[in-house]
Amino acid sequence: MRTGIATVCLSGTLKEKMQACAIAGFDGIEIFEQDLVTTPLAPEDVRKMAADLGLTLDLYQPFRDFDSVPEDLLAANLRRAGAKFRLMSRLGMDTILVCSNVATASIDSDDLRAEQLGRLAELAGDHGVKVAYEALAWGKYVNDYEHAHRLVDAVDHPNLGTCLDSFHILSRDWDTAPIEAFSPEKIFFVQVADAPKLSLDVLSWSRHYRVFPGEGQFELAKFMGHVVRAGYTGPVSLEVFNDVFRQSDVERTAVDAMRSLIWLEEQSAKWLESNAPVLSAAGAAGAVAGGPAAPGRRRYPMELATLPQVAEPAGYNFAEVKAVDTAGLETVLGQLGFGFNGRHRTKDVQLWTMGHARVIVNEAAPGSVGAPAIAALGFDVDSPVIASARAQQLKAPVVPRKSQANEEVFQGFAAPDSTEIFLCQGSPDGTAAWTHEFGEGLEVPAADEPAVIDHVNLAQPWQHFDEAVLFYTSALALQPQPFAEVPSPTGLVRSQVMLTEDRSVRLVLNLAPLIQQDGASTSDRSGHRTTYQEHIAFAVDDLVATARACQARGLEFLQIPANYYEDLDARFGLEPDFLATLQELNLLYDFDTDGEFLHFYTATVGSVFFEMVERRGGYDGYGAPNAPVRHAVQYDHQQRRNA
Amino acid sequence: MRTGIATVCLSGTLKEKMQACAIAGFDGIEIFEQDLVTTPLAPEDVRKMAADLGLTLDLYQPFRDFDSVPEDLLAANLRRAGAKFRLMSRLGMDTILVCSNVATASIDSDDLRAEQLGRLAELAGDHGVKVAYEALAWGKYVNDYEHAHRLVDAVDHPNLGTCLDSFHILSRDWDTAPIEAFSPEKIFFVQVADAPKLSLDVLSWSRHYRVFPGEGQFELAKFMGHVVRAGYTGPVSLEVFNDVFRQSDVERTAVDAMRSLIWLEEQSAKWLESNAPVLSAAGAAGAVAGGPAAPGRRRYPMELATLPQVAEPAGYNFAEVKAVDTAGLETVLGQLGFGFNGRHRTKDVQLWTMGHARVIVNEAAPGSVGAPAIAALGFDVDSPVIASARAQQLKAPVVPRKSQANEEVFQGFAAPDSTEIFLCQGSPDGTAAWTHEFGEGLEVPAADEPAVIDHVNLAQPWQHFDEAVLFYTSALALQPQPFAEVPSPTGLVRSQVMLTEDRSVRLVLNLAPLIQQDGASTSDRSGHRTTYQEHIAFAVDDLVATARACQARGLEFLQIPANYYEDLDARFGLEPDFLATLQELNLLYDFDTDGEFLHFYTATVGSVFFEMVERRGGYDGYGAPNAPVRHAVQYDHQQRRNA
């Protein structure tokens, strides 16, 4: 699959964008007109720079408001087109995007449109240019890709074809199956964009909220499957208008974009393998003649590369917390019931365990980090080597774990929020082989404390939130759930759960409000200045007993207001004894049709706190109705600490 | 008019919110349930604190999903209501908001609803509570305020009334005139919110994008006019769910909120004065019996306070630029054709003039400010004293200009972005009396240089953008225009023009992208770290001649790429000589059906640059199509400076 990206997806100057696209490994780019108009580079310089960078210049765009106009306006439009065709010749480009008229269309006639597009194709032919005509979702008369294609067919000129843009098609819920019947030589270009499903006017949706494939909710693999079946072999190019990407670091965004295409390529191949063609072989160019094509990607002219295949992780292997002064963390872990399993024989890290829940306490060098924070997560996978190879093909930045002879080498990479993710060899009994590297010898599962890591909650920098969703989806095979929004005293917190089918891994990505109070900005985690707190939650079988034991060990619980318990009673009508126990132990409670949820929080150490949970029945949530209470109490503590 | 605000409008803890509301001068507040549930304060403490702060507790809210349910669910709902009524008794509150059922309604029968609401009213009566029933815009069966009111009428119980929320009514485009026919004793509560007109599902619109009155596009004065005519005398309370306000400084937001109600009160009185009642006197409670009420606010039971009245400003009196090292500014002003009119006799400021365009260069003390920046704007008004009184009633923070004997005392206040705004006595011939305080004596208008300040472009901190719109609307009588979005290499810039009817004052508020590149955050102007550049534009009669003169004086123009002129030619087909002149002088050009626009920019000094413009015909814009070119070139310069 030839990969491409429109320069409008990225921040910076044209030069910076081109460099970033080359670094990220794109085959080619679309030049967005505004980027050319505003660059000090001459067209010839752009052409040379692209060639030097190994980038093809695949599409010049957009050319707007051409068709469905009176003759005098058509003449002006043809003059305008001529100027752009000459410019393209200087750029060495041969394809231009012409989108259906929005602003100046005044005559609704397909005959007239065909005639006018024919004249444009004629002029384009004189300049050796191919016109890719696209139906904008909000085009005045042409807003349906099949309509655009019928016009192309009617004109039947070698210099006129169609451009298929997944946003314009899927935002309108058009069926994509008819694409398969298109002649591949008439599909001049394919643009892909994903988007969250929004009930917003389609123009605003398109201009602000597009995301890269895998970051939204469109069925892009299916769209691409139909395109591949049609026999298209040209570039598959990203055109993503997104307010955040436009103001984020250009090189990171380009890598995020490339990752999305690599992932889409794999997903498209999978879709093709598991979906029989919907059309006869006649419509599926490249398929073997003589009957319906059998499933399988090798039958189509477009080659789709594969990735190393991984199953979803089997569970958390460990969570690592880092601090210069680890005393506070050690105290809390001990009070929670964790046992100290010794120090690593060569590294300044401690191992704390409770059942199969393992926490590594990393004694950081002074000055290297700020307050205690979550630094790394280990996941049990079938094959760390394969999973690491997949992650690297998906352009995950590698962070090898330093190790001595006879020590386990962890394969690892950095997540978009800079948390280090390590791939560990899982074992059937839930133990971890590397624990023998710690002083106390091989870990012995404590049968009486069947605790596990239930979920981990990470704060995400606002400019990398969508990137993080795609990252965990593609590299770690976690599935994004519908997001929730939770009020806090400093604003709404967007909460995105990523999980495995069997719920053995639950990861919660939180996009916290940007500003604490006027002028006091927070920052992303890499800057170690975040004021949004992260946490690790452990699941136990009997939370009340655990809480009592923790209380006996002197744990400082997050204090839950009395008003909360009154409201709980009003909402659920709980047994008085049970309610009294909850209140006495500062436990929170939730109930839904699947089951019940009991949990409590510790006080915060640095920017980390811990949670203990008990899931009863099939409860699958995280106590979201209680999150505002936690936020408010934590905020209150923070304000008092700052005062 | 009694003023109120829901605690959900603000950031922080309940205690912080209450303090901020008291400081801002609200009469009362609505307690949003989540704020009570999450506070460590006992209900009795909340009651006492409110009393100590002089705040009434006007409404407890929300109570959700009560009506249209089967009997078993009704029993649970009544139990839940009883708990809340007892809580309200401890809070000393007598009114609760019950909104129409969204989630659990399953029986669509007005008879059943009336019966169920009747039972709720009966229970409320036992606790001395009044139930204000509100139709949510997305209520399952009840989503129309007249429907809710018919139910209230049908129940006819003294403890059941209606709550009118402007968002739920105006977002659905319901006619507000029928409100006048409501019995005032059945309107238990009135909530006001404004909003921009969005094509978004109404729930998302409501939960994220509400703004304070005057910051959106709803016809709130008309809504309030009908409410006042109905004879309502209770609180007019803000209920504004806004993602930005929720994460902004609580005291500033509370003042912004209060300003919006003060302004709404005035606008409502004006609407009543200029609109005759639409209903007969019988429906207009409080009107004099015996015929239709004459226009005039004194006829209605609700008293509406007035503000000092001001006309829109007649023009810019001056613009002030501040720097520790003013050499760069002086050079550019001289090259632009400004004359140095001397130093102030007691202050470290210089006066530069060109025609009626006056620029004050403030020589700041070392360390007091960073790079050169726009510090103040002076506006010509009929009466600075009256205008200042109005601004102060609208809670504008006063910034008196220090002055000696015999010097003009400027009335001034700080705008939300911290720019100082001064009110000056205009003169019919466009001169300014204060200029005699400068060394060169009284200013003599230069007849051959009829330059004026055309517009000023200020960067706005993202968290105070809506506040700024209301501020300039209410305090300075400027009118907001529909906003535009301009692409820049660092993201989209939201551009909001505020102007006077006669265009003698044009002020452009720009909400710039937050992040320059990854991790390199900009900040608001008060932090003096903004990288978004601001500018002052001067209008002249013959821009080509001015540009040639500037060129001769050695001015460094912003260099416009050659590609821009090719595109200009493709778009407009300009005369070759004219196009050559534009390109030679780095002039930009725009054309629309109203006229033509020529302009150029200077290089940037600190965070300030200047623009010279010529408006031909009735051109009323700002060359928006050229803004991306400016942004790209400025960004490129900045990158090279930083490299």
PDB file of N, CA and C in Angstrom, chain A residues 488-561:
ATOM      1  N   SER A 488     -14.886  17.608  37.724  1.00  0.00           N
ATOM      2  CA  SER A 488     -13.971  17.794  38.843  1.00  0.00           C
ATOM      3  C   SER A 488     -13.958  19.277  39.167  1.00  0.00           C
ATOM      4  N   PRO A 489     -13.425  19.656  40.322  1.00  0.00           N
ATOM      5  CA  PRO A 489     -13.419  21.084  40.671  1.00  0.00           C
ATOM      6  C   PRO A 489     -12.597  21.931  39.698  1.00  0.00           C
ATOM      7  N   THR A 490     -11.752  21.312  38.899  1.00  0.00           N
ATOM      8  CA  THR A 490     -10.950  22.075  37.948  1.00  0.00           C
ATOM      9  C   THR A 490     -11.380  21.829  36.516  1.00  0.00           C
ATOM     10  N   GLY A 491     -12.542  21.246  36.325  1.00  0.00           N
ATOM     11  CA  GLY A 491     -13.061  21.059  34.978  1.00  0.00           C
ATOM     12  C   GLY A 491     -13.436  19.619  34.705  1.00  0.00           C
ATOM     13  N   LEU A 492     -13.941  19.382  33.495  1.00  0.00           N
ATOM     14  CA  LEU A 492     -14.333  18.035  33.117  1.00  0.00           C
ATOM     15  C   LEU A 492     -13.101  17.200  32.804  1.00  0.00           C
ATOM     16  N   VAL A 493     -13.124  15.962  33.271  1.00  0.00           N
ATOM     17  CA  VAL A 493     -12.044  15.017  32.975  1.00  0.00           C
ATOM     18  C   VAL A 493     -12.587  14.017  31.970  1.00  0.00           C
ATOM     19  N   ARG A 494     -11.917  13.922  30.827  1.00  0.00           N
ATOM     20  CA  ARG A 494     -12.339  12.940  29.832  1.00  0.00           C
ATOM     21  C   ARG A 494     -11.670  11.619  30.133  1.00  0.00           C
ATOM     22  N   SER A 495     -12.454  10.590  30.231  1.00  0.00           N
ATOM     23  CA  SER A 495     -11.954   9.302  30.702  1.00  0.00           C
ATOM     24  C   SER A 495     -12.184   8.243  29.632  1.00  0.00           C
ATOM     25  N   GLN A 496     -11.095   7.664  29.165  1.00  0.00           N
ATOM     26  CA  GLN A 496     -11.158   6.692  28.067  1.00  0.00           C
ATOM     27  C   GLN A 496     -10.646   5.348  28.560  1.00  0.00           C
ATOM     28  N   VAL A 497     -11.539   4.385  28.644  1.00  0.00           N
ATOM     29  CA  VAL A 497     -11.133   3.048  29.080  1.00  0.00           C
ATOM     30  C   VAL A 497     -10.653   2.246  27.873  1.00  0.00           C
ATOM     31  N   MET A 498      -9.502   1.582  28.044  1.00  0.00           N
ATOM     32  CA  MET A 498      -8.963   0.656  27.048  1.00  0.00           C
ATOM     33  C   MET A 498      -8.889  -0.693  27.750  1.00  0.00           C
ATOM     34  N   LEU A 499      -9.375  -1.756  27.141  1.00  0.00           N
ATOM     35  CA  LEU A 499      -9.318  -3.032  27.853  1.00  0.00           C
ATOM     36  C   LEU A 499      -9.225  -4.237  26.940  1.00  0.00           C
ATOM     37  N   THR A 500      -8.946  -5.374  27.564  1.00  0.00           N
ATOM     38  CA  THR A 500      -8.951  -6.629  26.816  1.00  0.00           C
ATOM     39  C   THR A 500     -10.346  -7.230  26.908  1.00  0.00           C
ATOM     40  N   GLU A 501     -10.620  -8.111  25.968  1.00  0.00           N
ATOM     41  CA  GLU A 501     -11.932  -8.762  25.912  1.00  0.00           C
ATOM     42  C   GLU A 501     -12.283  -9.406  27.255  1.00  0.00           C
ATOM     43  N   ASP A 502     -11.288 -10.071  27.870  1.00  0.00           N
ATOM     44  CA  ASP A 502     -11.554 -10.799  29.115  1.00  0.00           C
ATOM     45  C   ASP A 502     -11.366  -9.929  30.362  1.00  0.00           C
ATOM     46  N   ARG A 503     -11.105  -8.638  30.167  1.00  0.00           N
ATOM     47  CA  ARG A 503     -10.971  -7.679  31.290  1.00  0.00           C
ATOM     48  C   ARG A 503      -9.744  -7.952  32.165  1.00  0.00           C
ATOM     49  N   SER A 504      -8.807  -8.763  31.689  1.00  0.00           N
ATOM     50  CA  SER A 504      -7.624  -8.982  32.524  1.00  0.00           C
ATOM     51  C   SER A 504      -6.716  -7.759  32.508  1.00  0.00           C
ATOM     52  N   VAL A 505      -6.847  -6.944  31.493  1.00  0.00           N
ATOM     53  CA  VAL A 505      -6.164  -5.651  31.489  1.00  0.00           C
ATOM     54  C   VAL A 505      -7.192  -4.561  31.280  1.00  0.00           C
ATOM     55  N   ARG A 506      -7.180  -3.621  32.209  1.00  0.00           N
ATOM     56  CA  ARG A 506      -8.010  -2.424  32.106  1.00  0.00           C
ATOM     57  C   ARG A 506      -7.078  -1.241  32.289  1.00  0.00           C
ATOM     58  N   LEU A 507      -7.059  -0.356  31.302  1.00  0.00           N
ATOM     59  CA  LEU A 507      -6.199   0.823  31.370  1.00  0.00           C
ATOM     60  C   LEU A 507      -7.104   2.027  31.139  1.00  0.00           C
ATOM     61  N   VAL A 508      -7.014   3.014  32.016  1.00  0.00           N
ATOM     62  CA  VAL A 508      -7.883   4.187  31.890  1.00  0.00           C
ATOM     63  C   VAL A 508      -7.014   5.392  31.546  1.00  0.00           C
ATOM     64  N   LEU A 509      -7.310   6.007  30.416  1.00  0.00           N
ATOM     65  CA  LEU A 509      -6.584   7.207  29.996  1.00  0.00           C
ATOM     66  C   LEU A 509      -7.420   8.427  30.356  1.00  0.00           C
ATOM     67  N   ASN A 510      -6.859   9.305  31.149  1.00  0.00           N
ATOM     68  CA  ASN A 510      -7.609  10.487  31.563  1.00  0.00           C
ATOM     69  C   ASN A 510      -7.011  11.758  30.975  1.00  0.00           C
ATOM     70  N   LEU A 511      -7.854  12.486  30.289  1.00  0.00           N
ATOM     71  CA  LEU A 511      -7.448  13.789  29.764  1.00  0.00           C
ATOM     72  C   LEU A 511      -7.920  14.823  30.775  1.00  0.00           C
ATOM     73  N   ALA A 512      -6.984  15.304  31.551  1.00  0.00           N
ATOM     74  CA  ALA A 512      -7.344  16.193  32.655  1.00  0.00           C
ATOM     75  C   ALA A 512      -7.423  17.636  32.168  1.00  0.00           C
ATOM     76  N   PRO A 513      -8.173  18.485  32.878  1.00  0.00           N
ATOM     77  CA  PRO A 513      -8.260  19.893  32.492  1.00  0.00           C
ATOM     78  C   PRO A 513      -6.866  20.513  32.478  1.00  0.00           C
ATOM     79  N   LEU A 514      -6.717  21.507  31.654  1.00  0.00           N
ATOM     80  CA  LEU A 514      -5.391  22.059  31.409  1.00  0.00           C
ATOM     81  C   LEU A 514      -4.932  22.970  32.537  1.00  0.00           C
ATOM     82  N   ILE A 515      -5.868  23.686  33.089  1.00  0.00           N
ATOM     83  CA  ILE A 515      -5.502  24.766  34.000  1.00  0.00           C
ATOM     84  C   ILE A 515      -6.066  24.469  35.378  1.00  0.00           C
ATOM     85  N   GLN A 516      -5.246  24.597  36.354  1.00  0.00           N
ATOM     86  CA  GLN A 516      -5.672  24.363  37.732  1.00  0.00           C
ATOM     87  C   GLN A 516      -6.427  25.587  38.228  1.00  0.00           C
ATOM     88  N   GLN A 517      -5.739  26.706  38.251  1.00  0.00           N
ATOM     89  CA  GLN A 517      -6.394  27.983  38.515  1.00  0.00           C
ATOM     90  C   GLN A 517      -5.733  28.988  37.601  1.00  0.00           C
ATOM     91  N   ASP A 518      -6.264  30.164  37.566  1.00  0.00           N
ATOM     92  CA  ASP A 518      -5.832  31.161  36.600  1.00  0.00           C
ATOM     93  C   ASP A 518      -4.310  31.271  36.556  1.00  0.00           C
ATOM     94  N   GLY A 519      -3.768  31.023  35.389  1.00  0.00           N
ATOM     95  CA  GLY A 519      -2.333  31.226  35.202  1.00  0.00           C
ATOM     96  C   GLY A 519      -1.471  30.069  35.670  1.00  0.00           C
ATOM     97  N   ALA A 520      -2.003  29.213  36.513  1.00  0.00           N
ATOM     98  CA  ALA A 520      -1.179  28.118  37.022  1.00  0.00           C
ATOM     99  C   ALA A 520      -1.380  26.899  36.138  1.00  0.00           C
ATOM    100  N   SER A 521      -0.661  26.859  35.041  1.00  0.00           N
ATOM    101  CA  SER A 521      -0.896  25.779  34.097  1.00  0.00           C
ATOM    102  C   SER A 521      -0.232  24.495  34.571  1.00  0.00           C
ATOM    103  N   THR A 522      -0.865  23.409  34.227  1.00  0.00           N
ATOM    104  CA  THR A 522      -0.252  22.119  34.463  1.00  0.00           C
ATOM    105  C   THR A 522       0.559  21.799  33.220  1.00  0.00           C
ATOM    106  N   SER A 523       1.146  20.654  33.156  1.00  0.00           N
ATOM    107  CA  SER A 523       1.862  20.299  31.941  1.00  0.00           C
ATOM    108  C   SER A 523       1.748  18.818  31.730  1.00  0.00           C
ATOM    109  N   ASP A 524       2.349  18.341  30.651  1.00  0.00           N
ATOM    110  CA  ASP A 524       2.248  16.919  30.387  1.00  0.00           C
ATOM    111  C   ASP A 524       3.177  16.162  31.333  1.00  0.00           C
ATOM    112  N   ARG A 525       3.026  14.853  31.314  1.00  0.00           N
ATOM    113  CA  ARG A 525       3.744  14.034  32.276  1.00  0.00           C
ATOM    114  C   ARG A 525       5.252  14.068  32.060  1.00  0.00           C
ATOM    115  N   SER A 526       5.645  14.212  30.808  1.00  0.00           N
ATOM    116  CA  SER A 526       7.080  14.212  30.560  1.00  0.00           C
ATOM    117  C   SER A 526       7.744  15.388  31.268  1.00  0.00           C
ATOM    118  N   GLY A 527       6.977  16.455  31.466  1.00  0.00           N
ATOM    119  CA  GLY A 527       7.525  17.608  32.171  1.00  0.00           C
ATOM    120  C   GLY A 527       7.487  17.428  33.687  1.00  0.00           C
ATOM    121  N   HIS A 528       6.894  16.335  34.148  1.00  0.00           N
ATOM    122  CA  HIS A 528       6.836  16.031  35.583  1.00  0.00           C
ATOM    123  C   HIS A 528       6.240  17.176  36.393  1.00  0.00           C
ATOM    124  N   ARG A 529       5.313  17.932  35.786  1.00  0.00           N
ATOM    125  CA  ARG A 529       4.719  19.004  36.553  1.00  0.00           C
ATOM    126  C   ARG A 529       3.213  18.832  36.654  1.00  0.00           C
ATOM    127  N   THR A 530       2.706  17.717  36.185  1.00  0.00           N
ATOM    128  CA  THR A 530       1.268  17.535  36.194  1.00  0.00           C
ATOM    129  C   THR A 530       0.708  17.606  37.611  1.00  0.00           C
ATOM    130  N   THR A 531      -0.433  18.207  37.738  1.00  0.00           N
ATOM    131  CA  THR A 531      -1.089  18.205  39.036  1.00  0.00           C
ATOM    132  C   THR A 531      -2.241  17.208  39.031  1.00  0.00           C
ATOM    133  N   TYR A 532      -2.470  16.596  37.859  1.00  0.00           N
ATOM    134  CA  TYR A 532      -3.510  15.588  37.819  1.00  0.00           C
ATOM    135  C   TYR A 532      -2.941  14.283  38.351  1.00  0.00           C
ATOM    136  N   GLN A 533      -3.674  13.670  39.254  1.00  0.00           N
ATOM    137  CA  GLN A 533      -3.139  12.511  39.945  1.00  0.00           C
ATOM    138  C   GLN A 533      -3.472  11.230  39.200  1.00  0.00           C
ATOM    139  N   GLU A 534      -2.530  10.291  39.239  1.00  0.00           N
ATOM    140  CA  GLU A 534      -2.687   8.998  38.592  1.00  0.00           C
ATOM    141  C   GLU A 534      -2.776   7.926  39.671  1.00  0.00           C
ATOM    142  N   HIS A 535      -3.295   6.777  39.286  1.00  0.00           N
ATOM    143  CA  HIS A 535      -3.343   5.749  40.317  1.00  0.00           C
ATOM    144  C   HIS A 535      -3.328   4.336  39.775  1.00  0.00           C
ATOM    145  N   ILE A 536      -3.032   3.422  40.699  1.00  0.00           N
ATOM    146  CA  ILE A 536      -3.066   1.990  40.426  1.00  0.00           C
ATOM    147  C   ILE A 536      -4.128   1.399  41.338  1.00  0.00           C
ATOM    148  N   ALA A 537      -5.016   0.601  40.749  1.00  0.00           N
ATOM    149  CA  ALA A 537      -6.092  -0.012  41.533  1.00  0.00           C
ATOM    150  C   ALA A 537      -5.868  -1.514  41.627  1.00  0.00           C
ATOM    151  N   PHE A 538      -6.025  -2.065  42.819  1.00  0.00           N
ATOM    152  CA  PHE A 538      -5.858  -3.492  43.055  1.00  0.00           C
ATOM    153  C   PHE A 538      -7.208  -4.102  43.406  1.00  0.00           C
ATOM    154  N   ALA A 539      -7.472  -5.278  42.849  1.00  0.00           N
ATOM    155  CA  ALA A 539      -8.736  -5.952  43.146  1.00  0.00           C
ATOM    156  C   ALA A 539      -8.523  -7.018  44.216  1.00  0.00           C
ATOM    157  N   VAL A 540      -9.416  -7.029  45.191  1.00  0.00           N
ATOM    158  CA  VAL A 540      -9.388  -8.066  46.232  1.00  0.00           C
ATOM    159  C   VAL A 540     -10.762  -8.714  46.313  1.00  0.00           C
ATOM    160  N   ASP A 541     -10.844  -9.781  47.070  1.00  0.00           N
ATOM    161  CA  ASP A 541     -12.097 -10.524  47.149  1.00  0.00           C
ATOM    162  C   ASP A 541     -13.040  -9.992  48.218  1.00  0.00           C
ATOM    163  N   ASP A 542     -12.477  -9.421  49.260  1.00  0.00           N
ATOM    164  CA  ASP A 542     -13.323  -8.960  50.367  1.00  0.00           C
ATOM    165  C   ASP A 542     -12.831  -7.580  50.789  1.00  0.00           C
ATOM    166  N   LEU A 543     -13.421  -6.586  50.198  1.00  0.00           N
ATOM    167  CA  LEU A 543     -12.882  -5.240  50.398  1.00  0.00           C
ATOM    168  C   LEU A 543     -13.048  -4.773  51.840  1.00  0.00           C
ATOM    169  N   VAL A 544     -14.159  -5.149  52.456  1.00  0.00           N
ATOM    170  CA  VAL A 544     -14.386  -4.703  53.841  1.00  0.00           C
ATOM    171  C   VAL A 544     -13.285  -5.247  54.748  1.00  0.00           C
ATOM    172  N   ALA A 545     -12.963  -6.532  54.572  1.00  0.00           N
ATOM    173  CA  ALA A 545     -11.885  -7.126  55.386  1.00  0.00           C
ATOM    174  C   ALA A 545     -10.556  -6.458  55.090  1.00  0.00           C
ATOM    175  N   THR A 546     -10.282  -6.239  53.805  1.00  0.00           N
ATOM    176  CA  THR A 546      -9.039  -5.576  53.423  1.00  0.00           C
ATOM    177  C   THR A 546      -8.959  -4.186  54.040  1.00  0.00           C
ATOM    178  N   ALA A 547     -10.063  -3.455  53.970  1.00  0.00           N
ATOM    179  CA  ALA A 547     -10.074  -2.094  54.510  1.00  0.00           C
ATOM    180  C   ALA A 547      -9.829  -2.104  56.016  1.00  0.00           C
ATOM    181  N   ARG A 548     -10.432  -3.052  56.691  1.00  0.00           N
ATOM    182  CA  ARG A 548     -10.227  -3.132  58.146  1.00  0.00           C
ATOM    183  C   ARG A 548      -8.761  -3.423  58.454  1.00  0.00           C
ATOM    184  N   ALA A 549      -8.167  -4.334  57.681  1.00  0.00           N
ATOM    185  CA  ALA A 549      -6.749  -4.653  57.892  1.00  0.00           C
ATOM    186  C   ALA A 549      -5.882  -3.429  57.617  1.00  0.00           C
ATOM    187  N   CYS A 550      -6.214  -2.716  56.546  1.00  0.00           N
ATOM    188  CA  CYS A 550      -5.456  -1.503  56.212  1.00  0.00           C
ATOM    189  C   CYS A 550      -5.591  -0.472  57.330  1.00  0.00           C
ATOM    190  N   GLN A 551      -6.803  -0.348  57.841  1.00  0.00           N
ATOM    191  CA  GLN A 551      -7.061   0.593  58.930  1.00  0.00           C
ATOM    192  C   GLN A 551      -6.194   0.238  60.142  1.00  0.00           C
ATOM    193  N   ALA A 552      -6.151  -1.061  60.418  1.00  0.00           N
ATOM    194  CA  ALA A 552      -5.354  -1.528  61.564  1.00  0.00           C
ATOM    195  C   ALA A 552      -3.876  -1.213  61.366  1.00  0.00           C
ATOM    196  N   ARG A 553      -3.436  -1.236  60.107  1.00  0.00           N
ATOM    197  CA  ARG A 553      -2.029  -0.932  59.830  1.00  0.00           C
ATOM    198  C   ARG A 553      -1.777   0.567  59.731  1.00  0.00           C
ATOM    199  N   GLY A 554      -2.820   1.364  59.957  1.00  0.00           N
ATOM    200  CA  GLY A 554      -2.625   2.817  60.021  1.00  0.00           C
ATOM    201  C   GLY A 554      -2.710   3.538  58.687  1.00  0.00           C
ATOM    202  N   LEU A 555      -3.312   2.908  57.670  1.00  0.00           N
ATOM    203  CA  LEU A 555      -3.419   3.553  56.353  1.00  0.00           C
ATOM    204  C   LEU A 555      -4.249   4.842  56.425  1.00  0.00           C
ATOM    205  N   GLU A 556      -3.765   5.856  55.709  1.00  0.00           N
ATOM    206  CA  GLU A 556      -4.545   7.092  55.597  1.00  0.00           C
ATOM    207  C   GLU A 556      -5.483   6.972  54.405  1.00  0.00           C
ATOM    208  N   PHE A 557      -6.761   6.775  54.676  1.00  0.00           N
ATOM    209  CA  PHE A 557      -7.764   6.665  53.608  1.00  0.00           C
ATOM    210  C   PHE A 557      -8.122   8.055  53.103  1.00  0.00           C
ATOM    211  N   LEU A 558      -8.539   8.136  51.836  1.00  0.00           N
ATOM    212  CA  LEU A 558      -9.141   9.372  51.370  1.00  0.00           C
ATOM    213  C   LEU A 558     -10.471   9.522  52.099  1.00  0.00           C
ATOM    214  N   GLN A 559     -10.635  10.665  52.780  1.00  0.00           N
ATOM    215  CA  GLN A 559     -11.819  10.859  53.623  1.00  0.00           C
ATOM    216  C   GLN A 559     -13.032  11.235  52.773  1.00  0.00           C
ATOM    217  N   ILE A 560     -14.058  10.425  52.842  1.00  0.00           N
ATOM    218  CA  ILE A 560     -15.254  10.663  52.032  1.00  0.00           C
ATOM    219  C   ILE A 560     -16.275  11.447  52.853  1.00  0.00           C
ATOM    220  N   PRO A 561     -16.828  12.533  52.281  1.00  0.00           N
ATOM    221  CA  PRO A 561     -17.760  13.375  53.047  1.00  0.00           C
ATOM    222  C   PRO A 561     -19.026  12.619  53.471  1.00  0.00           C
TER     223      PRO A 561
END
